[in-house]
Amino acid sequence: MAQNKVAGPEIERLIQLLSKLPGLGPRSARRAALHLIKKKDQLLVPLAEAMGIAVEKIGVCSSCGTVDTSDPCAICCDAKRDQSVLVVVEDVADLWALERAAAINARYHVLGGTLSPLDGVGPEDLNIASLIERCQGGGISEVILAINATVEGQTTAHYIMDQLTGLAVNVTRLAHGVPVGGELDYLDEGTLTQALRARTRF
Amino acid sequence: MAQNKVAGPEIERLIQLLSKLPGLGPRSARRAALHLIKKKDQLLVPLAEAMGIAVEKIGVCSSCGTVDTSDPCAICCDAKRDQSVLVVVEDVADLWALERAAAINARYHVLGGTLSPLDGVGPEDLNIASLIERCQGGGISEVILAINATVEGQTTAHYIMDQLTGLAVNVTRLAHGVPVGGELDYLDEGTLTQALRARTRF
């Protein structure tokens, strides 16, 4: 008996491609495909269209490196944002997270990863040269390194700080401390130590 | 600060549509969208194409009610299958599950749901009339009711059995018992009772 030939190759291909999405495995991809097929007009047709438009329109912002449908992106073009502050992030997902939190009204610079000599990722593989260019261009007074608090992230942050030395910009980084809503009992020693050191007046 | 306007409306729409897939929430839809955009050529373009093809080609088999790119579907057209046996399932997903298990080499009939008077689902809303027609057409010697062992499923099974009375077909149903790999300790009383009653010689 031929296994898996439950339907035409077109459906199998759809399932196979859906299963490559993060968060979907082979089983849930099959469920998603069936859901799409059943809700053809409400979901499959609009999603196919939305993806077609995404293929056509979405590109990388030549200024900050995020993905958007316009170049420069909507954020870089937004005149209401503080033009003197650049928030440096590893990835577009981090930019989206900061924007969702509405944490700051400034512009961004997406590195596209972190330095990782073991994986062969050097400074030339990241958008570091363009960051320095933007800072040299003038008008930037502060660069906030909103880079993950991992070993690679911090190595990258130090490298960028070195590169920016001598330019008239303040380089800052995110505070370490207890997450809002967090319990001390569940925190690691490093975070607790940093939170104590950086304690503020009540 | 405008929240959520992290990118153009096209990206937001893609995220919103992806979040309607089963298994993806708003957060994982965002991750999936970003993944698609980053892997444009490897994933976004082929997936958009696959969906376009699905929109164009996939329909419901007029014979058995499954979804496929041809009508009658590949299974109904498969001459190597036992033409005298019909496996009645609630949903296309159940058909796919049986085919994955390669449990039987016969043809199917998809009801499209179960009887549910409270939800206003009557016999005329399911593919029951077409099942009876297929059986009256002759050549069918056995109808296997592979319907979920839920209250609605069993009500539907009883209804179908009544309708098929008088036709020259054997109506059978799936065995109840201990799932393969299952532990008695975790099974409900109903299943245990059925498994004991239907015990077989070792």
GROMACS .gro file of N, CA and C in nm, chain A residues 59-125:
model
  201
   59GLY      N    1   1.114   4.411   0.100
   59GLY     CA    2   1.259   4.412   0.082
   59GLY      C    3   1.327   4.459   0.208
   60VAL      N    4   1.459   4.473   0.200
   60VAL     CA    5   1.535   4.515   0.316
   60VAL      C    6   1.560   4.665   0.306
   61CYS      N    7   1.539   4.736   0.416
   61CYS     CA    8   1.563   4.881   0.419
   61CYS      C    9   1.713   4.905   0.404
   62SER      N   10   1.750   4.988   0.307
   62SER     CA   11   1.892   5.010   0.281
   62SER      C   12   1.956   5.095   0.389
   63SER      N   13   1.874   5.159   0.471
   63SER     CA   14   1.930   5.243   0.577
   63SER      C   15   1.949   5.164   0.706
   64CYS      N   16   1.843   5.098   0.757
   64CYS     CA   17   1.854   5.035   0.888
   64CYS      C   18   1.861   4.882   0.881
   65GLY      N   19   1.825   4.822   0.769
   65GLY     CA   20   1.837   4.677   0.757
   65GLY      C   21   1.715   4.598   0.798
   66THR      N   22   1.603   4.666   0.833
   66THR     CA   23   1.483   4.591   0.867
   66THR      C   24   1.410   4.551   0.739
   67VAL      N   25   1.307   4.469   0.751
   67VAL     CA   26   1.229   4.433   0.634
   67VAL      C   27   1.102   4.518   0.631
   68ASP      N   28   1.069   4.565   0.513
   68ASP     CA   29   0.948   4.645   0.498
   68ASP      C   30   0.910   4.649   0.352
   69THR      N   31   0.794   4.708   0.325
   69THR     CA   32   0.749   4.715   0.187
   69THR      C   33   0.797   4.842   0.118
   70SER      N   34   0.861   4.931   0.194
   70SER     CA   35   0.917   5.050   0.130
   70SER      C   36   1.064   5.062   0.168
   71ASP      N   37   1.141   5.130   0.087
   71ASP     CA   38   1.283   5.149   0.115
   71ASP      C   39   1.317   5.295   0.089
   72PRO      N   40   1.357   5.376   0.188
   72PRO     CA   41   1.374   5.340   0.330
   72PRO      C   42   1.241   5.300   0.394
   73CYS      N   43   1.253   5.226   0.506
   73CYS     CA   44   1.134   5.171   0.570
   73CYS      C   45   1.051   5.280   0.638
   74ALA      N   46   0.931   5.241   0.680
   74ALA     CA   47   0.838   5.335   0.743
   74ALA      C   48   0.899   5.399   0.867
   75ILE      N   49   0.978   5.322   0.941
   75ILE     CA   50   1.038   5.375   1.064
   75ILE      C   51   1.144   5.479   1.032
   76CYS      N   52   1.231   5.448   0.934
   76CYS     CA   53   1.336   5.543   0.897
   76CYS      C   54   1.277   5.672   0.841
   77CYS      N   55   1.160   5.662   0.776
   77CYS     CA   56   1.097   5.779   0.713
   77CYS      C   57   1.014   5.860   0.812
   78ASP      N   58   0.991   5.803   0.932
   78ASP     CA   59   0.900   5.865   1.027
   78ASP      C   60   0.968   5.987   1.090
   79ALA      N   61   0.923   6.107   1.050
   79ALA     CA   62   0.988   6.231   1.096
   79ALA      C   63   0.958   6.258   1.243
   80LYS      N   64   0.855   6.191   1.298
   80LYS     CA   65   0.818   6.217   1.438
   80LYS      C   66   0.910   6.146   1.536
   81ARG      N   67   0.995   6.058   1.484
   81ARG     CA   68   1.084   5.986   1.574
   81ARG      C   69   1.209   6.068   1.604
   82ASP      N   70   1.266   6.041   1.718
   82ASP     CA   71   1.390   6.108   1.757
   82ASP      C   72   1.501   6.068   1.661
   83GLN      N   73   1.547   6.164   1.580
   83GLN     CA   74   1.645   6.132   1.476
   83GLN      C   75   1.786   6.118   1.533
   84SER      N   76   1.804   6.157   1.659
   84SER     CA   77   1.940   6.159   1.714
   84SER      C   78   1.975   6.030   1.787
   85VAL      N   79   1.877   5.938   1.798
   85VAL     CA   80   1.903   5.815   1.872
   85VAL      C   81   1.890   5.693   1.779
   86LEU      N   82   1.989   5.605   1.783
   86LEU     CA   83   1.983   5.481   1.707
   86LEU      C   84   1.981   5.363   1.804
   87VAL      N   85   1.883   5.274   1.786
   87VAL     CA   86   1.877   5.154   1.869
   87VAL      C   87   1.931   5.038   1.786
   88VAL      N   88   2.042   4.979   1.831
   88VAL     CA   89   2.104   4.870   1.756
   88VAL      C   90   2.049   4.737   1.806
   89VAL      N   91   1.990   4.659   1.715
   89VAL     CA   92   1.937   4.527   1.752
   89VAL      C   93   2.000   4.419   1.664
   90GLU      N   94   1.995   4.295   1.714
   90GLU     CA   95   2.049   4.183   1.638
   90GLU      C   96   1.964   4.150   1.517
   91ASP      N   97   1.832   4.152   1.540
   91ASP     CA   98   1.743   4.092   1.442
   91ASP      C   99   1.615   4.173   1.427
   92VAL      N  100   1.549   4.155   1.314
   92VAL     CA  101   1.422   4.225   1.291
   92VAL      C  102   1.322   4.189   1.401
   93ALA      N  103   1.326   4.063   1.449
   93ALA     CA  104   1.232   4.020   1.553
   93ALA      C  105   1.250   4.105   1.680
   94ASP      N  106   1.374   4.144   1.710
   94ASP     CA  107   1.401   4.227   1.828
   94ASP      C  108   1.344   4.367   1.808
   95LEU      N  109   1.360   4.419   1.684
   95LEU     CA  110   1.302   4.549   1.651
   95LEU      C  111   1.151   4.545   1.670
   96TRP      N  112   1.089   4.440   1.620
   96TRP     CA  113   0.942   4.427   1.634
   96TRP      C  114   0.904   4.420   1.781
   97ALA      N  115   0.983   4.347   1.860
   97ALA     CA  116   0.951   4.334   2.003
   97ALA      C  117   0.957   4.470   2.072
   98LEU      N  118   1.060   4.550   2.040
   98LEU     CA  119   1.072   4.683   2.102
   98LEU      C  120   0.959   4.773   2.056
   99GLU      N  121   0.921   4.762   1.929
   99GLU     CA  122   0.812   4.845   1.877
   99GLU      C  123   0.678   4.806   1.939
  100ARG      N  124   0.658   4.674   1.959
  100ARG     CA  125   0.535   4.630   2.022
  100ARG      C  126   0.523   4.686   2.163
  101ALA      N  127   0.639   4.689   2.232
  101ALA     CA  128   0.638   4.742   2.368
  101ALA      C  129   0.627   4.894   2.367
  102ALA      N  130   0.638   4.954   2.246
  102ALA     CA  131   0.640   5.100   2.232
  102ALA      C  132   0.740   5.158   2.331
  103ALA      N  133   0.856   5.091   2.340
  103ALA     CA  134   0.953   5.124   2.443
  103ALA      C  135   1.028   5.253   2.413
  104ILE      N  136   1.045   5.285   2.288
  104ILE     CA  137   1.123   5.404   2.253
  104ILE      C  138   1.078   5.453   2.116
  105ASN      N  139   1.085   5.582   2.096
  105ASN     CA  140   1.041   5.642   1.971
  105ASN      C  141   1.162   5.692   1.893
  106ALA      N  142   1.247   5.598   1.855
  106ALA     CA  143   1.369   5.637   1.785
  106ALA      C  144   1.382   5.551   1.659
  107ARG      N  145   1.497   5.560   1.593
  107ARG     CA  146   1.519   5.475   1.477
  107ARG      C  147   1.609   5.358   1.515
  108TYR      N  148   1.618   5.261   1.425
  108TYR     CA  149   1.687   5.137   1.458
  108TYR      C  150   1.804   5.112   1.363
  109HIS      N  151   1.885   5.014   1.400
  109HIS     CA  152   1.984   4.959   1.309
  109HIS      C  153   1.992   4.809   1.334
  110VAL      N  154   1.960   4.731   1.232
  110VAL     CA  155   1.954   4.586   1.248
  110VAL      C  156   2.087   4.523   1.202
  111LEU      N  157   2.154   4.456   1.296
  111LEU     CA  158   2.285   4.399   1.264
  111LEU      C  159   2.273   4.276   1.174
  112GLY      N  160   2.167   4.200   1.194
  112GLY     CA  161   2.150   4.077   1.115
  112GLY      C  162   2.222   3.958   1.176
  113GLY      N  163   2.252   3.965   1.306
  113GLY     CA  164   2.317   3.852   1.373
  113GLY      C  165   2.418   3.901   1.475
  114THR      N  166   2.500   3.809   1.524
  114THR     CA  167   2.605   3.845   1.620
  114THR      C  168   2.737   3.788   1.571
  115LEU      N  169   2.845   3.845   1.618
  115LEU     CA  170   2.978   3.793   1.585
  115LEU      C  171   2.989   3.652   1.640
  116SER      N  172   3.040   3.561   1.560
  116SER     CA  173   3.055   3.424   1.606
  116SER      C  174   3.169   3.359   1.527
  117PRO      N  175   3.294   3.379   1.575
  117PRO     CA  176   3.410   3.330   1.500
  117PRO      C  177   3.401   3.180   1.470
  118LEU      N  178   3.344   3.103   1.564
  118LEU     CA  179   3.335   2.958   1.542
  118LEU      C  180   3.245   2.924   1.424
  119ASP      N  181   3.141   3.006   1.403
  119ASP     CA  182   3.051   2.983   1.290
  119ASP      C  183   3.095   3.060   1.166
  120GLY      N  184   3.211   3.127   1.177
  120GLY     CA  185   3.261   3.202   1.063
  120GLY      C  186   3.188   3.332   1.038
  121VAL      N  187   3.123   3.387   1.143
  121VAL     CA  188   3.055   3.516   1.127
  121VAL      C  189   3.147   3.627   1.179
  122GLY      N  190   3.202   3.704   1.088
  122GLY     CA  191   3.290   3.814   1.125
  122GLY      C  192   3.218   3.947   1.110
  123PRO      N  193   3.286   4.058   1.148
  123PRO     CA  194   3.223   4.191   1.140
  123PRO      C  195   3.171   4.224   1.000
  124GLU      N  196   3.241   4.172   0.898
  124GLU     CA  197   3.200   4.206   0.761
  124GLU      C  198   3.069   4.137   0.722
  125ASP      N  199   3.029   4.036   0.800
  125ASP     CA  200   2.902   3.967   0.769
  125ASP      C  201   2.782   4.038   0.832
   0.00000   0.00000   0.00000
